[in-house]
Tab-separated table of C-alpha atoms in Angstrom:
chain	number	residue	atom	x	y	z
X	1	MET	CA	6.726	-10.726	-5.546
X	2	ALA	CA	4.544	-8.594	-7.696
X	3	SER	CA	4.024	-10.234	-11.056
X	4	VAL	CA	1.617	-10.217	-13.938
X	5	VAL	CA	0.048	-13.108	-15.777
X	6	LEU	CA	0.467	-13.090	-19.552
X	7	SER	CA	-1.180	-15.234	-22.175
X	8	GLU	CA	0.901	-17.326	-24.549
X	9	ALA	CA	0.202	-14.913	-27.425
X	10	GLU	CA	1.356	-11.907	-25.436
X	11	LYS	CA	4.563	-13.713	-24.518
X	12	VAL	CA	5.275	-14.595	-28.139
X	13	TYR	CA	4.627	-10.982	-29.156
X	14	ILE	CA	7.135	-9.698	-26.606
X	15	MET	CA	9.709	-12.372	-27.494
X	16	HIS	CA	9.530	-11.647	-31.214
X	17	GLY	CA	9.892	-7.968	-30.509
X	18	VAL	CA	13.004	-8.553	-28.421
X	19	GLN	CA	14.501	-10.615	-31.229
X	20	GLU	CA	14.103	-7.610	-33.552
X	21	ASP	CA	15.619	-5.277	-30.909
X	22	LEU	CA	12.305	-3.472	-30.530
X	23	ARG	CA	10.513	-3.789	-27.243
X	24	VAL	CA	6.854	-3.221	-26.440
X	25	ASP	CA	7.472	0.346	-25.243
X	26	GLY	CA	9.719	1.155	-28.193
X	27	ARG	CA	13.056	0.715	-26.449
X	28	GLY	CA	16.020	-1.226	-27.750
X	29	CYS	CA	17.485	-4.161	-25.835
X	30	GLU	CA	20.099	-2.092	-24.014
X	31	ASP	CA	17.960	0.920	-23.126
X	32	TYR	CA	16.745	1.897	-19.708
X	33	ARG	CA	13.403	3.534	-19.109
X	34	CYS	CA	13.524	7.173	-18.087
X	35	ILE	CA	14.823	7.382	-14.513
X	36	GLU	CA	13.694	10.183	-12.213
X	37	VAL	CA	15.979	10.905	-9.278
X	38	GLU	CA	15.483	13.368	-6.468
X	39	THR	CA	17.659	13.642	-3.377
X	40	ASP	CA	17.098	15.198	0.037
X	41	VAL	CA	13.379	14.442	0.238
X	42	VAL	CA	13.003	13.283	3.857
X	43	SER	CA	14.200	15.865	6.353
X	44	ASN	CA	14.419	13.411	9.276
X	45	THR	CA	17.305	11.556	7.625
X	46	SER	CA	21.013	12.191	7.085
X	47	GLY	CA	20.502	11.523	3.404
X	48	SER	CA	17.614	10.403	1.251
X	49	ALA	CA	16.659	9.823	-2.344
X	50	ARG	CA	13.620	8.928	-4.334
X	51	VAL	CA	13.916	7.086	-7.615
X	52	LYS	CA	11.188	6.396	-10.135
X	53	LEU	CA	11.932	3.975	-12.918
X	54	GLY	CA	8.802	3.530	-14.999
X	55	HIS	CA	6.221	2.384	-12.465
X	56	THR	CA	8.846	1.288	-9.955
X	57	ASP	CA	8.996	3.752	-7.095
X	58	ILE	CA	11.703	3.598	-4.442
X	59	LEU	CA	12.419	5.800	-1.436
X	60	VAL	CA	15.706	5.391	0.411
X	61	GLY	CA	16.618	7.020	3.710
X	62	VAL	CA	20.062	6.910	5.277
X	63	LYS	CA	20.351	7.542	8.990
X	64	ALA	CA	23.695	7.886	10.748
X	65	GLU	CA	23.704	6.646	14.330
X	66	MET	CA	26.493	6.156	16.817
X	67	GLY	CA	27.462	2.550	17.500
X	68	THR	CA	30.414	0.337	18.351
X	69	PRO	CA	32.674	-1.053	15.616
X	70	LYS	CA	32.540	-4.734	14.805
X	71	LEU	CA	35.151	-6.816	16.618
X	72	ASP	CA	36.956	-7.946	13.471
X	73	ARG	CA	37.083	-4.411	12.054
X	74	PRO	CA	37.880	-2.113	14.967
X	75	ASN	CA	38.865	0.852	12.785
X	76	GLU	CA	35.765	0.993	10.616
X	77	GLY	CA	32.118	1.894	10.783
X	78	TYR	CA	29.586	-0.197	8.946
X	79	LEU	CA	26.434	-0.120	6.857
X	80	GLU	CA	23.161	-1.803	7.741
X	81	PHE	CA	20.597	-2.484	5.038
X	82	PHE	CA	16.894	-2.928	5.553
X	83	VAL	CA	14.257	-3.249	2.860
X	84	ASP	CA	10.605	-2.659	3.644
X	85	CYS	CA	8.047	-3.696	1.063
X	86	SER	CA	5.074	-1.423	1.587
X	87	ALA	CA	1.617	-2.945	1.254
X	88	ASN	CA	0.850	0.017	-1.007
X	89	ALA	CA	2.982	-1.673	-3.697
X	90	THR	CA	0.871	-4.810	-3.725
X	91	PRO	CA	-1.570	-6.269	-1.156
X	92	GLU	CA	0.599	-9.409	-1.049
X	93	PHE	CA	3.073	-7.464	1.049
X	94	GLU	CA	0.579	-6.899	3.847
X	95	GLY	CA	1.682	-8.017	7.288
X	96	ARG	CA	4.757	-10.216	6.968
X	97	GLY	CA	4.149	-10.882	3.287
X	98	GLY	CA	6.930	-8.604	2.073
X	99	GLU	CA	9.580	-9.909	4.444
X	100	GLU	CA	10.928	-12.619	2.176
X	101	LEU	CA	11.523	-10.274	-0.747
X	102	GLY	CA	12.839	-7.591	1.618
X	103	THR	CA	15.427	-9.938	3.098
X	104	GLU	CA	16.474	-11.128	-0.346
X	105	ILE	CA	17.086	-7.570	-1.548
X	106	ALA	CA	18.836	-6.574	1.692
X	107	ASN	CA	21.162	-9.578	1.445
X	108	THR	CA	21.987	-8.682	-2.161
X	109	LEU	CA	22.824	-5.145	-1.044
X	110	TYR	CA	25.103	-6.508	1.714
X	111	ARG	CA	26.885	-8.582	-0.902
X	112	ILE	CA	27.452	-5.821	-3.437
X	113	PHE	CA	28.897	-3.600	-0.710
X	114	ASN	CA	30.978	-6.408	0.762
X	115	ASN	CA	34.343	-5.177	-0.545
X	116	GLU	CA	36.833	-2.615	0.613
X	117	SER	CA	36.635	-0.219	-2.306
X	118	SER	CA	32.873	0.460	-2.404
X	119	ILE	CA	32.794	2.926	0.472
X	120	ASP	CA	35.569	4.190	2.696
X	121	LEU	CA	34.393	2.726	5.993
X	122	LYS	CA	37.446	4.029	7.865
X	123	LEU	CA	35.961	7.496	7.493
X	124	LEU	CA	33.080	6.368	9.694
X	125	CYS	CA	35.320	5.439	12.604
X	126	ILE	CA	35.294	7.888	15.520
X	127	ASN	CA	37.193	6.011	18.222
X	128	PRO	CA	38.843	2.711	17.286
X	129	ARG	CA	37.172	-0.206	19.072
X	130	GLU	CA	34.759	2.127	20.860
X	131	ASN	CA	32.654	4.407	18.678
X	132	CYS	CA	31.818	4.559	15.026
X	133	TRP	CA	29.037	5.732	12.768
X	134	VAL	CA	26.565	3.126	11.679
X	135	LEU	CA	24.790	4.023	8.473
X	136	TYR	CA	21.312	2.555	8.396
X	137	VAL	CA	20.309	2.394	4.763
X	138	ASP	CA	16.560	1.832	4.757
X	139	VAL	CA	14.853	1.114	1.462
X	140	LEU	CA	11.129	1.578	1.108
X	141	LEU	CA	9.447	0.004	-1.865
X	142	LEU	CA	6.434	2.089	-2.795
X	143	GLU	CA	5.502	0.586	-6.141
X	144	CYS	CA	6.699	-2.403	-8.150
X	145	GLY	CA	6.926	-2.012	-11.905
X	146	GLY	CA	9.731	-4.400	-12.717
X	147	ASN	CA	13.492	-4.206	-12.320
X	148	LEU	CA	13.477	-3.583	-8.576
X	149	PHE	CA	17.133	-4.334	-7.999
X	150	ASP	CA	18.489	-1.757	-10.448
X	151	ALA	CA	16.170	0.951	-9.203
X	152	ILE	CA	17.031	0.222	-5.571
X	153	SER	CA	20.773	0.295	-6.208
X	154	VAL	CA	20.481	3.630	-8.040
X	155	ALA	CA	18.430	5.020	-5.148
X	156	VAL	CA	20.937	3.751	-2.585
X	157	LYS	CA	23.801	5.365	-4.457
X	158	ALA	CA	21.933	8.672	-4.738
X	159	ALA	CA	21.033	8.580	-1.033
X	160	LEU	CA	24.627	7.842	-0.012
X	161	PHE	CA	25.773	10.722	-2.223
X	162	ASN	CA	23.303	12.968	-0.416
X	163	THR	CA	24.321	11.738	3.073
X	164	ARG	CA	25.862	14.261	5.427
X	165	ILE	CA	27.283	12.952	8.679
X	166	PRO	CA	27.925	15.525	11.425
X	167	LYS	CA	31.565	16.029	12.341
X	168	VAL	CA	32.530	15.052	15.864
X	169	ARG	CA	35.637	15.613	17.939
X	170	VAL	CA	37.023	13.248	20.529
X	171	LEU	CA	38.094	15.014	23.699
X	172	GLU	CA	40.612	13.156	25.857
X	173	GLU	CA	39.730	13.705	29.460
X	174	GLU	CA	40.680	12.063	32.675
X	175	GLY	CA	38.388	9.170	33.325
X	176	GLY	CA	37.617	8.564	29.674
X	177	ARG	CA	36.976	10.109	26.308
X	178	GLU	CA	34.146	12.366	25.453
X	179	ILE	CA	32.617	12.972	22.074
X	180	GLU	CA	31.697	16.490	21.129
X	181	LEU	CA	29.407	17.320	18.254
X	182	SER	CA	30.410	20.199	16.033
X	183	ASP	CA	28.376	23.362	16.638
X	184	ASP	CA	28.075	24.194	12.970
X	185	PRO	CA	25.369	22.024	11.367
X	186	PHE	CA	26.980	22.512	7.965
X	187	ASP	CA	30.264	21.091	9.208
X	188	CYS	CA	29.856	17.516	8.022
X	189	ILE	CA	31.469	14.543	6.334
X	190	ARG	CA	30.425	13.579	2.816
X	191	LEU	CA	30.910	10.095	1.468
X	192	ASN	CA	32.822	9.390	-1.699
X	193	VAL	CA	30.443	7.403	-3.885
X	194	ASP	CA	32.673	7.067	-6.972
X	195	ASN	CA	33.151	3.349	-6.343
X	196	VAL	CA	29.654	2.556	-5.148
X	197	PRO	CA	28.334	-0.122	-7.489
X	198	CYS	CA	24.976	-0.190	-9.222
X	199	ILE	CA	23.110	-3.339	-10.117
X	200	VAL	CA	22.330	-4.111	-13.741
X	201	THR	CA	19.847	-6.927	-14.237
X	202	LEU	CA	19.963	-8.651	-17.595
X	203	SER	CA	16.996	-10.819	-18.461
X	204	LYS	CA	17.283	-13.545	-21.042
X	205	ILE	CA	14.352	-13.509	-23.436
X	206	GLY	CA	14.545	-15.968	-26.296
X	207	TYR	CA	18.089	-15.837	-27.647
X	208	ARG	CA	18.780	-12.297	-26.565
X	209	HIS	CA	19.110	-10.476	-23.296
X	210	ILE	CA	17.610	-7.140	-22.285
X	211	VAL	CA	18.271	-4.630	-19.522
X	212	ASP	CA	15.610	-2.984	-17.352
X	213	ALA	CA	12.784	-5.453	-17.932
X	214	THR	CA	9.234	-4.334	-17.207
X	215	LEU	CA	6.867	-6.607	-15.291
X	216	GLN	CA	5.546	-7.996	-18.583
X	217	GLU	CA	9.030	-8.752	-19.836
X	218	GLU	CA	9.993	-10.306	-16.522
X	219	ALA	CA	7.077	-12.683	-16.968
X	220	CYS	CA	8.545	-13.806	-20.321
X	221	SER	CA	12.065	-14.264	-19.091
X	222	LEU	CA	13.105	-17.584	-17.633
X	223	ALA	CA	16.356	-16.492	-16.064
X	224	SER	CA	18.232	-13.280	-15.399
X	225	LEU	CA	21.718	-12.372	-14.426
X	226	LEU	CA	22.184	-9.714	-11.810
X	227	ILE	CA	25.582	-8.033	-11.825
X	228	SER	CA	26.824	-5.108	-9.818
X	229	VAL	CA	29.263	-2.835	-11.621
X	230	THR	CA	31.170	0.218	-10.484
X	231	SER	CA	31.586	3.332	-12.599
X	232	ARG	CA	34.895	1.955	-13.881
X	233	GLY	CA	33.274	-1.266	-15.020
X	234	THR	CA	34.541	-3.490	-12.198
X	235	LEU	CA	32.232	-6.292	-11.127
X	236	THR	CA	31.631	-6.618	-7.396
X	237	CYS	CA	28.937	-9.252	-7.346
X	238	MET	CA	27.106	-11.523	-9.738
X	239	LYS	CA	24.079	-13.682	-9.243
X	240	LYS	CA	21.759	-15.686	-11.412
X	241	VAL	CA	18.119	-15.376	-10.530
X	242	GLY	CA	14.999	-17.015	-11.881
X	243	ARG	CA	13.746	-20.516	-12.562
X	244	GLY	CA	15.397	-21.243	-15.892
X	245	SER	CA	19.012	-21.938	-16.750
X	246	LEU	CA	21.665	-20.033	-18.672
X	247	ASP	CA	24.516	-21.412	-20.745
X	248	PRO	CA	28.054	-20.222	-19.906
X	249	GLU	CA	28.538	-18.425	-23.218
X	250	SER	CA	25.527	-16.211	-22.776
X	251	ILE	CA	26.685	-15.375	-19.250
X	252	PHE	CA	29.877	-13.871	-20.658
X	253	GLU	CA	27.918	-11.964	-23.280
X	254	MET	CA	25.603	-10.650	-20.602
X	255	MET	CA	28.540	-9.594	-18.426
X	256	GLU	CA	29.967	-7.555	-21.287
X	257	THR	CA	26.619	-5.865	-21.930
X	258	GLY	CA	26.196	-5.285	-18.205
X	259	LYS	CA	29.534	-3.533	-17.901
X	260	ARG	CA	28.834	-1.336	-20.917
X	261	VAL	CA	25.358	-0.389	-19.763
X	262	GLY	CA	26.482	-0.015	-16.139
X	263	LYS	CA	29.196	2.499	-16.994
X	264	LEU	CA	26.682	4.574	-18.912
X	265	LEU	CA	24.187	4.353	-16.047
X	266	HIS	CA	26.807	5.539	-13.559
X	267	SER	CA	27.944	8.470	-15.646
X	268	SER	CA	24.424	9.738	-16.310
X	269	LEU	CA	23.453	9.310	-12.651
X	270	GLN	CA	26.533	11.227	-11.533
X	271	THR	CA	25.751	14.056	-13.958
X	272	VAL	CA	22.208	14.355	-12.621
X	273	LEU	CA	23.388	14.272	-8.998
X	274	ASP	CA	26.034	16.911	-9.640
X	275	GLU	CA	23.549	19.147	-11.416
X	276	GLU	CA	21.082	18.848	-8.564
X	277	GLU	CA	23.861	19.598	-6.079
X	278	LYS	CA	24.869	22.720	-7.991
X	279	LEU	CA	21.372	24.169	-7.786
X	280	GLY	CA	21.570	24.017	-3.988
X	281	SER	CA	18.705	25.717	-2.204
X	282	ALA	CA	17.442	27.188	-5.480
X	283	ARG	CA	16.232	23.739	-6.488
X	284	LYS	CA	12.513	23.279	-6.757
X	285	LYS	CA	11.614	20.267	-4.674
X	286	VAL	CA	9.095	17.814	-6.047
X	287	GLY	CA	8.876	15.617	-2.940
X	288	PHE	CA	6.389	12.797	-2.475
X	289	LEU	CA	3.513	14.345	-4.348
X	290	GLY	CA	5.317	14.466	-7.696
V	1	MET	CA	-11.790	-11.480	-0.542
V	2	ARG	CA	-8.150	-12.424	-0.055
V	3	GLY	CA	-6.609	-14.573	2.592
V	4	SER	CA	-8.825	-16.591	4.890
V	5	ARG	CA	-12.431	-16.613	3.836
V	6	SER	CA	-13.499	-17.097	7.427
V	7	LYS	CA	-12.995	-13.377	8.008
V	8	ALA	CA	-15.669	-12.459	5.455
V	9	LEU	CA	-18.795	-10.921	6.906
V	10	HIS	CA	-22.063	-12.098	5.372
V	11	ASP	CA	-23.914	-8.807	5.757
V	12	GLN	CA	-21.255	-6.135	5.209
V	13	ALA	CA	-17.803	-5.441	3.821
V	14	LEU	CA	-14.729	-6.016	5.939
V	15	VAL	CA	-12.544	-2.935	6.318
V	16	ASN	CA	-8.942	-4.018	6.520
V	17	CYS	CA	-6.268	-1.462	7.410
V	18	GLN	CA	-2.539	-1.455	7.777
V	19	TYR	CA	-0.646	1.474	9.207
V	20	SER	CA	3.038	1.384	8.509
V	21	MET	CA	5.769	3.900	9.240
V	22	ALA	CA	8.969	4.031	7.212
V	23	THR	CA	11.907	3.172	9.470
V	24	PHE	CA	13.482	6.534	8.665
V	25	SER	CA	10.335	8.629	9.038
V	26	THR	CA	10.943	9.620	12.662
V	27	GLY	CA	13.819	11.372	14.400
V	28	ASP	CA	15.080	8.138	15.963
V	29	ARG	CA	15.267	5.207	13.616
V	30	LYS	CA	12.395	2.760	14.035
V	31	ARG	CA	13.320	-0.887	14.250
V	32	ARG	CA	10.305	-2.215	12.394
V	33	PRO	CA	7.859	-0.459	10.070
V	34	HIS	CA	4.692	-2.138	11.349
V	35	GLY	CA	3.525	-4.726	13.822
V	36	ASP	CA	4.719	-2.878	16.910
V	37	ARG	CA	2.356	-1.725	19.634
V	38	GLN	CA	1.928	1.820	18.355
V	39	SER	CA	1.281	0.811	14.742
V	40	SER	CA	-1.171	-1.898	15.720
V	41	GLU	CA	-3.128	0.589	17.787
V	42	MET	CA	-3.133	3.041	14.888
V	43	THR	CA	-4.325	0.279	12.554
V	44	LEU	CA	-7.271	-0.393	14.868
V	45	HIS	CA	-8.118	3.301	15.070
V	46	LEU	CA	-8.138	3.641	11.300
V	47	LYS	CA	-10.326	0.566	10.967
V	48	GLN	CA	-12.771	1.931	13.486
V	49	THR	CA	-12.866	5.333	11.814
V	50	PHE	CA	-13.544	4.010	8.348
V	51	GLU	CA	-16.047	1.407	9.469
V	52	ALA	CA	-18.039	4.359	10.761
V	53	ALA	CA	-17.841	6.235	7.470
V	54	ILE	CA	-17.952	3.671	4.664
V	55	LEU	CA	-21.350	2.256	3.701
V	56	THR	CA	-20.141	-1.266	4.354
V	57	GLN	CA	-23.558	-2.875	4.126
V	58	LEU	CA	-23.523	-2.276	0.356
V	59	TYR	CA	-20.754	-4.822	-0.174
V	60	PRO	CA	-21.444	-8.011	1.753
V	61	ARG	CA	-18.743	-10.714	1.697
V	62	SER	CA	-16.142	-8.245	0.368
V	63	GLN	CA	-13.016	-6.679	1.711
V	64	ILE	CA	-11.792	-3.095	1.477
V	65	ASP	CA	-8.063	-2.683	2.064
V	66	ILE	CA	-6.727	0.638	3.294
V	67	TYR	CA	-2.949	0.761	3.496
V	68	VAL	CA	-1.354	3.821	5.020
V	69	GLN	CA	2.346	4.463	4.691
V	70	ILE	CA	3.997	7.255	6.664
V	71	LEU	CA	7.016	8.580	4.809
V	72	GLN	CA	7.929	11.421	7.114
V	73	ALA	CA	6.487	12.094	10.546
V	74	ASP	CA	6.086	15.488	12.162
V	75	GLY	CA	3.152	14.949	14.518
V	76	GLY	CA	-0.501	14.371	13.708
V	77	ASN	CA	0.200	11.054	11.987
V	78	TYR	CA	-3.242	9.669	12.676
V	79	CYS	CA	-4.983	12.777	11.378
V	80	ALA	CA	-2.927	12.990	8.198
V	81	SER	CA	-3.552	9.278	7.610
V	82	VAL	CA	-7.305	9.678	7.948
V	83	ASN	CA	-7.445	12.695	5.647
V	84	ALA	CA	-5.320	10.969	3.018
V	85	ALA	CA	-7.287	7.735	3.297
V	86	THR	CA	-10.563	9.640	2.859
V	87	LEU	CA	-9.323	11.030	-0.429
V	88	ALA	CA	-8.147	7.581	-1.496
V	89	VAL	CA	-11.500	5.993	-0.652
V	90	ILE	CA	-13.274	8.714	-2.633
V	91	ASP	CA	-10.879	8.164	-5.530
V	92	ALA	CA	-11.686	4.455	-5.390
V	93	GLY	CA	-15.367	5.325	-5.760
V	94	ILE	CA	-16.417	3.637	-2.529
V	95	PRO	CA	-19.599	5.197	-1.139
V	96	MET	CA	-19.234	6.903	2.223
V	97	ARG	CA	-21.690	8.613	4.535
V	98	ASP	CA	-19.534	11.700	4.462
V	99	TYR	CA	-15.907	12.746	4.267
V	100	VAL	CA	-13.966	11.823	7.380
V	101	CYS	CA	-11.752	14.679	8.479
V	102	ALA	CA	-9.391	14.414	11.388
V	103	CYS	CA	-7.352	16.836	13.398
V	104	SER	CA	-5.429	16.724	16.637
V	105	ALA	CA	-5.586	19.321	19.354
V	106	GLY	CA	-3.693	20.098	22.525
V	107	PHE	CA	-3.885	22.401	25.462
V	108	ILE	CA	-0.816	24.384	26.448
V	109	GLU	CA	-0.913	27.245	28.938
V	110	GLU	CA	-4.664	27.664	28.952
V	111	THR	CA	-4.760	27.833	25.160
V	112	PRO	CA	-6.274	25.181	22.943
V	113	LEU	CA	-3.995	24.381	19.985
V	114	ALA	CA	-5.162	22.674	16.821
V	115	ASP	CA	-2.933	20.360	14.772
V	116	LEU	CA	0.054	19.687	17.032
V	117	ASN	CA	3.445	19.259	15.428
V	118	TYR	CA	6.095	16.841	16.693
V	119	VAL	CA	7.669	19.267	19.156
V	120	GLU	CA	4.298	20.175	20.631
V	121	GLU	CA	3.389	16.497	20.903
V	122	VAL	CA	6.485	15.480	22.821
V	123	THR	CA	6.285	18.352	25.324
V	124	GLY	CA	3.550	16.351	27.027
V	125	GLY	CA	0.266	17.807	28.094
V	126	PRO	CA	-3.166	16.710	26.981
V	127	GLN	CA	-3.616	15.549	23.422
V	128	LEU	CA	-6.785	14.888	21.587
V	129	ALA	CA	-7.424	13.214	18.264
V	130	LEU	CA	-10.765	13.779	16.641
V	131	ALA	CA	-12.216	12.316	13.462
V	132	LEU	CA	-15.357	14.036	12.350
V	133	LEU	CA	-18.050	13.486	9.747
V	134	PRO	CA	-18.392	17.221	9.172
V	135	LYS	CA	-21.786	17.518	7.483
V	136	SER	CA	-23.684	15.722	10.222
V	137	ASP	CA	-21.263	16.761	12.971
V	138	GLN	CA	-20.881	13.149	14.005
V	139	ILE	CA	-17.731	11.971	15.724
V	140	ALA	CA	-16.130	8.874	14.160
V	141	LEU	CA	-13.255	8.670	16.602
V	142	LEU	CA	-12.301	10.573	19.703
V	143	GLU	CA	-9.279	9.858	21.791
V	144	MET	CA	-7.584	11.820	24.528
V	145	ASN	CA	-4.314	11.212	26.359
V	146	ALA	CA	-3.100	12.706	29.611
V	147	ARG	CA	-5.322	14.410	32.126
V	148	LEU	CA	-7.299	17.544	31.584
V	149	HIS	CA	-9.868	19.423	33.564
V	150	GLU	CA	-13.352	18.721	32.339
V	151	ASP	CA	-14.102	22.435	31.966
V	152	HIS	CA	-11.487	22.762	29.238
V	153	LEU	CA	-12.613	19.745	27.249
V	154	GLU	CA	-15.319	21.568	25.391
V	155	ARG	CA	-12.941	24.285	24.192
V	156	ILE	CA	-10.455	21.737	22.907
V	157	ILE	CA	-13.090	19.718	21.086
V	158	GLU	CA	-14.348	22.991	19.681
V	159	ALA	CA	-10.873	23.860	18.371
V	160	ALA	CA	-10.382	20.392	16.905
V	161	SER	CA	-13.766	20.253	15.210
V	162	LYS	CA	-13.289	23.706	13.724
V	163	ALA	CA	-9.961	22.533	12.296
V	164	CYS	CA	-11.661	19.394	10.954
V	165	LYS	CA	-14.216	21.524	9.159
V	166	ASP	CA	-11.420	23.629	7.675
V	167	VAL	CA	-9.780	20.442	6.465
V	168	TYR	CA	-13.117	19.393	4.987
V	169	ALA	CA	-13.336	22.621	2.982
V	170	VAL	CA	-9.896	21.981	1.490
V	171	LEU	CA	-10.534	18.298	0.749
V	172	ASP	CA	-13.892	19.037	-0.831
V	173	GLN	CA	-12.382	21.705	-3.061
V	174	VAL	CA	-9.611	19.365	-4.203
V	175	VAL	CA	-12.074	16.561	-4.964
V	176	ARG	CA	-14.334	18.867	-6.951
V	177	GLU	CA	-11.432	20.348	-8.932
V	178	HIS	CA	-10.096	16.888	-9.683
V	179	LEU	CA	-13.500	15.669	-10.754
V	180	GLN	CA	-13.938	18.638	-13.059
V	181	GLU	CA	-10.570	17.954	-14.683
V	182	VAL	CA	-11.354	14.275	-15.153
V	183	THR	CA	-14.822	14.834	-16.581
V	184	ALA	CA	-13.470	17.514	-18.907
V	185	LEU	CA	-10.942	15.002	-20.221
V	186	LEU	CA	-13.637	12.361	-20.637
V	187	GLY	CA	-15.822	14.743	-22.580
V	188	LYS	CA	-13.185	15.307	-25.243
């Protein structure tokens, strides 16, 4: 994973700053960097979003394809996650170098969506036991600038919000069923993303914890807690990452902070997405070159 | 030099490329972003193109990485990659013989077409990819698929090289404008 090497003095400087609730870039401990979100950037997808969080740059594309439901859930469609770490982010990712990190992030995404309330999967069913929509959520990591997980989860939520799945009808005919695609391209299903969780990563630095750590701050932190919260403040997944250890008390403190920050993150993301939606075709697209 | 030192060349720089396509960049979802047959071929083409253009003998025992990432594909992937990579190499300050400009061309109903889009590419018919060093009119890479009568070849190459020179004009203008902006900022 992309990381920076800091000298002892630099680490002490960052740690003392965190203790005074003043970080190197002037933020407080519970502040995010400015997040840029744009949806509908890749026209070959059913839904897409690009998120820039500081120097972290994420592109997510959602593609809806027809598949067969899983045996244990015959009435539901399903989501597939794939994370590709582009060599443009860091040369370490060249060849198969990014696979380990990609799998780790994809597995985390599977876990935060592994509950019934996140997304209404029944909506994706076309024919029980026979046909359903499979949503391939493909994450492309273009640049690493710290706090990958949070940025990716925000991008995934924005892309799912933007996703439009064509409506289909099932025609019962002798000799089997046939699926007919709606003629009107604007006739489509939208997903309800109100309960889609976002990840908040809290990094322990010294005696305090911070959200949205930059690469430099990540280098100072021994352990972090990754929690996924919904807009109502419900936790859907929690995971401790990093080499160091955390004591139980600080975990509870971090959970409280995470919920508070997460709710705020959700509400501001939703506002931005709604605003962008309202502009419709009048919106000026920034695209990849922005 | 990263990775195995055995790859290092004692008299010139090693040009290392990776061509990768986002899984969602095409109409049908791709299963893997790189490492498949098509991407590996593209990687080799890029390597060949830039070995012809970069003054590799200036940097013995070094490595130059060129990573290309396709975000959205609508035909002419190779050509767009080459043009973008040229700009990136210039931005990196790596000396080249000349810009490398690339353009594809096709031949449909007795008409040569420059810069095929996706629909034109999949309709079949002959397809040509040309990478040109425009000032000296040297060809860095030339590849043609499908069969074509020899008599038409010249017209297609003509169309492609004209398009390459048009691309060159645009790239050169952008580089000069950028340079002017940067030097103006430095002067302050």
